[in-house]
PDB file of C-alpha atoms in Angstrom:
ATOM      1  CA  MET A   1      -8.451 -28.681  12.608  1.00 42.00           C
ATOM      2  CA  PRO A   2     -11.518 -26.752  13.794  1.00 42.00           C
ATOM      3  CA  GLN A   3     -11.384 -23.019  13.343  1.00 44.00           C
ATOM      4  CA  THR A   4     -13.318 -19.973  14.410  1.00 45.00           C
ATOM      5  CA  PRO A   5     -15.184 -18.798  11.275  1.00 48.00           C
ATOM      6  CA  LYS A   6     -13.814 -15.262  11.507  1.00 78.00           C
ATOM      7  CA  ILE A   7     -10.202 -16.435  11.149  1.00 93.00           C
ATOM      8  CA  GLN A   8      -9.902 -16.404   7.391  1.00 97.00           C
ATOM      9  CA  LYS A   9      -6.823 -14.240   6.828  1.00 98.00           C
ATOM     10  CA  ILE A  10      -3.612 -14.411   8.840  1.00 98.00           C
ATOM     11  CA  ALA A  11      -0.683 -12.023   8.542  1.00 98.00           C
ATOM     12  CA  VAL A  12       2.781 -13.506   8.929  1.00 98.00           C
ATOM     13  CA  TYR A  13       5.867 -11.432   9.739  1.00 98.00           C
ATOM     14  CA  CYS A  14       9.197 -13.119   9.000  1.00 98.00           C
ATOM     15  CA  ALA A  15      12.698 -12.933   7.563  1.00 97.00           C
ATOM     16  CA  SER A  16      13.719 -12.204   3.997  1.00 95.00           C
ATOM     17  CA  SER A  17      17.248 -13.530   4.552  1.00 96.00           C
ATOM     18  CA  THR A  18      18.275 -16.533   2.460  1.00 96.00           C
ATOM     19  CA  LYS A  19      21.227 -17.471   4.691  1.00 97.00           C
ATOM     20  CA  ILE A  20      19.412 -18.582   7.830  1.00 97.00           C
ATOM     21  CA  ALA A  21      19.314 -22.183   9.095  1.00 98.00           C
ATOM     22  CA  PRO A  22      17.142 -24.825   7.389  1.00 98.00           C
ATOM     23  CA  ASN A  23      14.966 -25.383  10.479  1.00 98.00           C
ATOM     24  CA  TYR A  24      13.443 -21.920  10.037  1.00 98.00           C
ATOM     25  CA  PHE A  25      12.570 -22.660   6.413  1.00 98.00           C
ATOM     26  CA  SER A  26      10.965 -25.946   7.466  1.00 98.00           C
ATOM     27  CA  ALA A  27       8.770 -24.149   9.994  1.00 98.00           C
ATOM     28  CA  ALA A  28       7.693 -21.563   7.407  1.00 98.00           C
ATOM     29  CA  GLU A  29       6.837 -24.286   4.901  1.00 98.00           C
ATOM     30  CA  ARG A  30       4.809 -26.193   7.473  1.00 98.00           C
ATOM     31  CA  LEU A  31       2.883 -23.074   8.497  1.00 98.00           C
ATOM     32  CA  ALA A  32       1.969 -22.403   4.866  1.00 98.00           C
ATOM     33  CA  GLU A  33       0.840 -26.020   4.478  1.00 98.00           C
ATOM     34  CA  ILE A  34      -1.445 -25.606   7.493  1.00 98.00           C
ATOM     35  CA  PHE A  35      -2.878 -22.393   6.045  1.00 98.00           C
ATOM     36  CA  ALA A  36      -3.557 -24.058   2.705  1.00 98.00           C
ATOM     37  CA  GLU A  37      -5.131 -27.114   4.377  1.00 97.00           C
ATOM     38  CA  ASN A  38      -7.478 -24.834   6.339  1.00 97.00           C
ATOM     39  CA  ASN A  39      -8.303 -22.419   3.486  1.00 97.00           C
ATOM     40  CA  ILE A  40      -6.639 -19.535   5.288  1.00 98.00           C
ATOM     41  CA  GLU A  41      -5.400 -16.643   3.198  1.00 98.00           C
ATOM     42  CA  LEU A  42      -1.818 -15.563   3.835  1.00 98.00           C
ATOM     43  CA  ILE A  43      -1.207 -11.838   4.254  1.00 98.00           C
ATOM     44  CA  PHE A  44       2.508 -11.049   4.084  1.00 98.00           C
ATOM     45  CA  GLY A  45       5.154  -8.620   2.950  1.00 97.00           C
ATOM     46  CA  ALA A  46       5.165  -9.983  -0.626  1.00 97.00           C
ATOM     47  CA  GLY A  47       8.856 -10.880  -0.601  1.00 96.00           C
ATOM     48  CA  LYS A  48      10.197 -13.628  -2.836  1.00 96.00           C
ATOM     49  CA  MET A  49      13.266 -14.447  -0.735  1.00 97.00           C
ATOM     50  CA  GLY A  50      13.925 -16.031   2.654  1.00 97.00           C
ATOM     51  CA  LEU A  51      11.043 -17.194   4.826  1.00 98.00           C
ATOM     52  CA  MET A  52       8.642 -14.922   2.955  1.00 97.00           C
ATOM     53  CA  GLY A  53       9.596 -16.662  -0.254  1.00 97.00           C
ATOM     54  CA  LYS A  54       9.211 -20.098   1.324  1.00 98.00           C
ATOM     55  CA  LEU A  55       5.736 -19.205   2.580  1.00 98.00           C
ATOM     56  CA  ALA A  56       4.721 -17.902  -0.832  1.00 98.00           C
ATOM     57  CA  ASP A  57       6.220 -20.787  -2.813  1.00 98.00           C
ATOM     58  CA  THR A  58       4.432 -23.282  -0.594  1.00 98.00           C
ATOM     59  CA  MET A  59       1.105 -21.494  -0.921  1.00 98.00           C
ATOM     60  CA  VAL A  60       1.507 -21.477  -4.712  1.00 97.00           C
ATOM     61  CA  ARG A  61       2.395 -25.174  -4.730  1.00 98.00           C
ATOM     62  CA  LEU A  62      -0.717 -26.044  -2.735  1.00 98.00           C
ATOM     63  CA  GLY A  63      -3.096 -23.665  -4.490  1.00 97.00           C
ATOM     64  CA  GLY A  64      -3.483 -21.388  -1.475  1.00 97.00           C
ATOM     65  CA  LYS A  65      -4.503 -17.742  -1.580  1.00 98.00           C
ATOM     66  CA  MET A  66      -2.072 -14.995  -0.586  1.00 98.00           C
ATOM     67  CA  THR A  67      -2.035 -11.233  -0.556  1.00 98.00           C
ATOM     68  CA  GLY A  68       1.331  -9.523  -0.685  1.00 98.00           C
ATOM     69  CA  VAL A  69       1.747  -5.965   0.581  1.00 98.00           C
ATOM     70  CA  ILE A  70       4.880  -4.118  -0.482  1.00 97.00           C
ATOM     71  CA  PRO A  71       6.076  -0.517  -0.895  1.00 97.00           C
ATOM     72  CA  GLU A  72       6.611   0.774  -4.396  1.00 97.00           C
ATOM     73  CA  PHE A  73      10.376   1.151  -4.011  1.00 97.00           C
ATOM     74  CA  MET A  74      10.674  -2.608  -3.376  1.00 96.00           C
ATOM     75  CA  VAL A  75       8.588  -3.329  -6.460  1.00 95.00           C
ATOM     76  CA  SER A  76      10.998  -1.224  -8.514  1.00 95.00           C
ATOM     77  CA  LEU A  77      13.806  -3.417  -7.140  1.00 96.00           C
ATOM     78  CA  GLN A  78      11.779  -6.511  -8.101  1.00 94.00           C
ATOM     79  CA  TRP A  79      11.779  -7.886  -4.556  1.00 95.00           C
ATOM     80  CA  HIS A  80       8.142  -8.978  -4.750  1.00 96.00           C
ATOM     81  CA  HIS A  81       6.924 -12.526  -5.321  1.00 97.00           C
ATOM     82  CA  PRO A  82       5.512 -12.770  -8.860  1.00 95.00           C
ATOM     83  CA  GLN A  83       2.677 -15.177  -7.996  1.00 96.00           C
ATOM     84  CA  CYS A  84       0.775 -13.350  -5.267  1.00 97.00           C
ATOM     85  CA  THR A  85      -2.977 -13.797  -5.651  1.00 97.00           C
ATOM     86  CA  GLU A  86      -3.223 -10.081  -4.963  1.00 97.00           C
ATOM     87  CA  LEU A  87      -0.372  -7.580  -4.814  1.00 97.00           C
ATOM     88  CA  VAL A  88      -1.018  -4.372  -2.869  1.00 98.00           C
ATOM     89  CA  ILE A  89       1.537  -1.633  -3.545  1.00 98.00           C
ATOM     90  CA  THR A  90       1.919   1.014  -0.839  1.00 98.00           C
ATOM     91  CA  LYS A  91       3.701   4.353  -0.922  1.00 98.00           C
ATOM     92  CA  ASP A  92       6.039   3.522   1.969  1.00 97.00           C
ATOM     93  CA  MET A  93       6.858   1.102   4.781  1.00 97.00           C
ATOM     94  CA  ALA A  94       4.486   2.731   7.260  1.00 97.00           C
ATOM     95  CA  GLU A  95       1.508   2.250   4.956  1.00 98.00           C
ATOM     96  CA  ARG A  96       2.635  -1.313   4.289  1.00 98.00           C
ATOM     97  CA  LYS A  97       2.602  -2.192   7.989  1.00 98.00           C
ATOM     98  CA  THR A  98      -0.830  -0.665   8.549  1.00 98.00           C
ATOM     99  CA  THR A  99      -2.296  -2.363   5.486  1.00 98.00           C
ATOM    100  CA  ILE A 100      -1.032  -5.771   6.585  1.00 98.00           C
ATOM    101  CA  TRP A 101      -2.562  -5.756  10.064  1.00 98.00           C
ATOM    102  CA  GLN A 102      -5.788  -4.110   8.942  1.00 97.00           C
ATOM    103  CA  ARG A 103      -6.385  -6.889   6.401  1.00 97.00           C
ATOM    104  CA  ALA A 104      -5.695  -9.733   8.839  1.00 98.00           C
ATOM    105  CA  ASP A 105      -7.829 -11.595  11.382  1.00 96.00           C
ATOM    106  CA  ALA A 106      -4.726 -12.694  13.309  1.00 97.00           C
ATOM    107  CA  LEU A 107      -1.013 -11.853  13.361  1.00 98.00           C
ATOM    108  CA  VAL A 108       1.852 -14.359  13.505  1.00 98.00           C
ATOM    109  CA  ALA A 109       5.588 -13.793  13.899  1.00 98.00           C
ATOM    110  CA  LEU A 110       7.985 -16.366  12.531  1.00 98.00           C
ATOM    111  CA  PRO A 111      11.689 -15.722  13.183  1.00 98.00           C
ATOM    112  CA  GLY A 112      12.970 -12.575  11.527  1.00 98.00           C
ATOM    113  CA  GLY A 113      15.385  -9.675  11.805  1.00 97.00           C
ATOM    114  CA  ILE A 114      15.043  -5.976  12.526  1.00 97.00           C
ATOM    115  CA  GLY A 115      12.157  -5.535  10.082  1.00 96.00           C
ATOM    116  CA  THR A 116      10.154  -8.293  11.748  1.00 98.00           C
ATOM    117  CA  LEU A 117      10.972  -6.851  15.174  1.00 97.00           C
ATOM    118  CA  ASP A 118       9.719  -3.454  13.997  1.00 97.00           C
ATOM    119  CA  GLU A 119       6.469  -4.956  12.705  1.00 98.00           C
ATOM    120  CA  ILE A 120       5.697  -7.093  15.741  1.00 97.00           C
ATOM    121  CA  SER A 121       6.633  -4.292  18.159  1.00 97.00           C
ATOM    122  CA  GLU A 122       4.230  -1.948  16.397  1.00 97.00           C
ATOM    123  CA  VAL A 123       1.262  -4.313  16.553  1.00 97.00           C
ATOM    124  CA  LEU A 124       1.945  -5.101  20.216  1.00 96.00           C
ATOM    125  CA  SER A 125       2.049  -1.379  20.972  1.00 95.00           C
ATOM    126  CA  LEU A 126      -1.171  -0.779  19.043  1.00 95.00           C
ATOM    127  CA  LYS A 127      -2.872  -3.669  20.817  1.00 94.00           C
ATOM    128  CA  GLN A 128      -1.755  -2.307  24.171  1.00 92.00           C
ATOM    129  CA  LEU A 129      -3.398   1.005  23.245  1.00 91.00           C
ATOM    130  CA  GLY A 130      -6.607  -0.665  22.082  1.00 90.00           C
ATOM    131  CA  GLN A 131      -6.107   0.223  18.432  1.00 92.00           C
ATOM    132  CA  LEU A 132      -6.218  -3.373  17.230  1.00 93.00           C
ATOM    133  CA  SER A 133      -7.645  -6.541  18.757  1.00 92.00           C
ATOM    134  CA  GLN A 134      -6.361  -9.394  16.599  1.00 95.00           C
ATOM    135  CA  PRO A 135      -4.703 -12.409  18.240  1.00 96.00           C
ATOM    136  CA  ILE A 136      -0.885 -12.284  18.106  1.00 97.00           C
ATOM    137  CA  VAL A 137       1.263 -15.435  18.103  1.00 98.00           C
ATOM    138  CA  PHE A 138       5.037 -15.869  18.200  1.00 98.00           C
ATOM    139  CA  VAL A 139       6.343 -19.063  16.600  1.00 98.00           C
ATOM    140  CA  ASN A 140       9.370 -19.570  18.829  1.00 98.00           C
ATOM    141  CA  THR A 141      11.265 -22.024  16.632  1.00 98.00           C
ATOM    142  CA  ASP A 142      14.124 -23.557  18.629  1.00 98.00           C
ATOM    143  CA  GLY A 143      13.826 -20.787  21.213  1.00 98.00           C
ATOM    144  CA  TYR A 144      14.499 -18.011  18.707  1.00 98.00           C
ATOM    145  CA  TYR A 145      12.297 -15.499  20.533  1.00 98.00           C
ATOM    146  CA  ASP A 146      13.318 -16.454  24.093  1.00 98.00           C
ATOM    147  CA  GLY A 147      15.238 -13.208  24.582  1.00 98.00           C
ATOM    148  CA  LEU A 148      12.394 -11.019  23.342  1.00 97.00           C
ATOM    149  CA  ILE A 149       9.783 -12.813  25.456  1.00 97.00           C
ATOM    150  CA  GLN A 150      12.063 -12.455  28.476  1.00 97.00           C
ATOM    151  CA  LEU A 151      12.350  -8.716  27.787  1.00 97.00           C
ATOM    152  CA  LEU A 152       8.571  -8.325  27.490  1.00 96.00           C
ATOM    153  CA  HIS A 153       8.132 -10.054  30.838  1.00 95.00           C
ATOM    154  CA  ARG A 154      10.789  -7.809  32.372  1.00 97.00           C
ATOM    155  CA  PHE A 155       8.715  -4.812  31.196  1.00 95.00           C
ATOM    156  CA  MET A 156       5.845  -6.275  33.198  1.00 94.00           C
ATOM    157  CA  ASP A 157       7.897  -7.319  36.234  1.00 95.00           C
ATOM    158  CA  GLU A 158       9.402  -3.841  36.573  1.00 96.00           C
ATOM    159  CA  LYS A 159       6.075  -2.069  35.997  1.00 93.00           C
ATOM    160  CA  PHE A 160       6.895  -0.534  32.626  1.00 94.00           C
ATOM    161  CA  MET A 161       3.879  -2.441  31.346  1.00 91.00           C
ATOM    162  CA  SER A 162       0.882  -3.943  33.141  1.00 90.00           C
ATOM    163  CA  PRO A 163       1.003  -7.738  33.666  1.00 91.00           C
ATOM    164  CA  VAL A 164      -2.416  -7.922  31.980  1.00 89.00           C
ATOM    165  CA  PHE A 165      -0.632  -7.342  28.663  1.00 90.00           C
ATOM    166  CA  ASP A 166       0.794 -10.838  28.907  1.00 91.00           C
ATOM    167  CA  LYS A 167      -2.615 -11.823  27.520  1.00 90.00           C
ATOM    168  CA  MET A 168      -2.000  -9.838  24.326  1.00 93.00           C
ATOM    169  CA  PHE A 169       0.027 -12.627  22.740  1.00 95.00           C
ATOM    170  CA  ARG A 170       0.774 -16.335  22.799  1.00 97.00           C
ATOM    171  CA  VAL A 171       4.095 -18.099  22.311  1.00 98.00           C
ATOM    172  CA  VAL A 172       4.222 -21.511  20.624  1.00 98.00           C
ATOM    173  CA  SER A 173       7.052 -23.781  19.571  1.00 98.00           C
ATOM    174  CA  THR A 174       5.677 -25.282  16.359  1.00 98.00           C
ATOM    175  CA  PRO A 175       3.511 -24.257  13.404  1.00 98.00           C
ATOM    176  CA  GLU A 176       0.967 -26.917  14.410  1.00 98.00           C
ATOM    177  CA  GLU A 177       0.212 -24.919  17.566  1.00 98.00           C
ATOM    178  CA  VAL A 178      -0.524 -21.634  15.788  1.00 98.00           C
ATOM    179  CA  LEU A 179      -4.198 -22.090  14.920  1.00 97.00           C
ATOM    180  CA  PRO A 180      -5.155 -23.450  18.359  1.00 97.00           C
ATOM    181  CA  ALA A 181      -3.276 -20.539  19.984  1.00 97.00           C
ATOM    182  CA  ILE A 182      -5.230 -18.085  17.840  1.00 96.00           C
ATOM    183  CA  ALA A 183      -8.540 -19.780  18.649  1.00 93.00           C
ATOM    184  CA  GLU A 184      -7.980 -19.718  22.414  1.00 91.00           C
ATOM    185  CA  GLN A 185      -7.205 -16.015  22.682  1.00 87.00           C
ATOM    186  CA  ASP A 186      -9.901 -13.955  24.325  1.00 71.00           C
ATOM    187  CA  GLY A 187     -11.242 -10.811  22.712  1.00 69.00           C
ATOM    188  CA  TRP A 188      -9.205  -7.698  23.396  1.00 71.00           C
ATOM    189  CA  SER A 189     -11.228  -4.559  23.955  1.00 68.00           C
ATOM    190  CA  ILE A 190     -10.356  -0.874  23.977  1.00 68.00           C
ATOM    191  CA  ASP A 191     -11.703  -0.700  27.541  1.00 71.00           C
ATOM    192  CA  VAL A 192      -9.288  -3.362  28.784  1.00 67.00           C
ATOM    193  CA  ALA A 193      -6.363  -1.767  26.994  1.00 67.00           C
ATOM    194  CA  GLN A 194      -7.011   1.779  28.147  1.00 65.00           C
ATOM    195  CA  LYS A 195      -7.690   0.716  31.729  1.00 66.00           C
ATOM    196  CA  HIS A 196      -4.221  -0.815  32.046  1.00 63.00           C
ATOM    197  CA  THR A 197      -2.055   1.375  29.783  1.00 66.00           C
ATOM    198  CA  HIS A 198      -1.030   3.597  32.723  1.00 63.00           C
ATOM    199  CA  ILE A 199      -0.149   1.268  35.587  1.00 57.00           C
TER     200      ILE A 199
END
């Protein structure tokens, strides 16, 4: 699959729960396979459980490269995956989130819980303010993110957010659509963001 040369590292936000349905694990595994096939480095929260663990295990199985970013308190609890190519230990969650998006060329959200919602909300807010420009993609497995996407569009419809911000992200249904969705996103400039922040 042809790729823009600059897309070499992709951050993935996703669940650490082990009790979610198998279809979510299948999507995470397939995304990791696509990364490995395309020599894309995974940037993630370094977890060894749930979808994070499935991503990491698949990257290890296929010889892919991955950087895990995790706060020191989680390392002390041994929540980190032991086979990260590189493990970056941060002082807290805030530093973890910043480190992840700063290291990535694109940002992808697989299904997740409140932690994933926190992470993806922060990068959307930062992109709206022109503080980051990376492509953002939601993998909407079996309609998981339908409610959130509907809420984002309500923000726009009711003028809490400019409709131009619909261009900040893409929504896809399958892992196979992620790389094309990243490639098709236009550059996002500070000028565009600041022009439309106050509508």
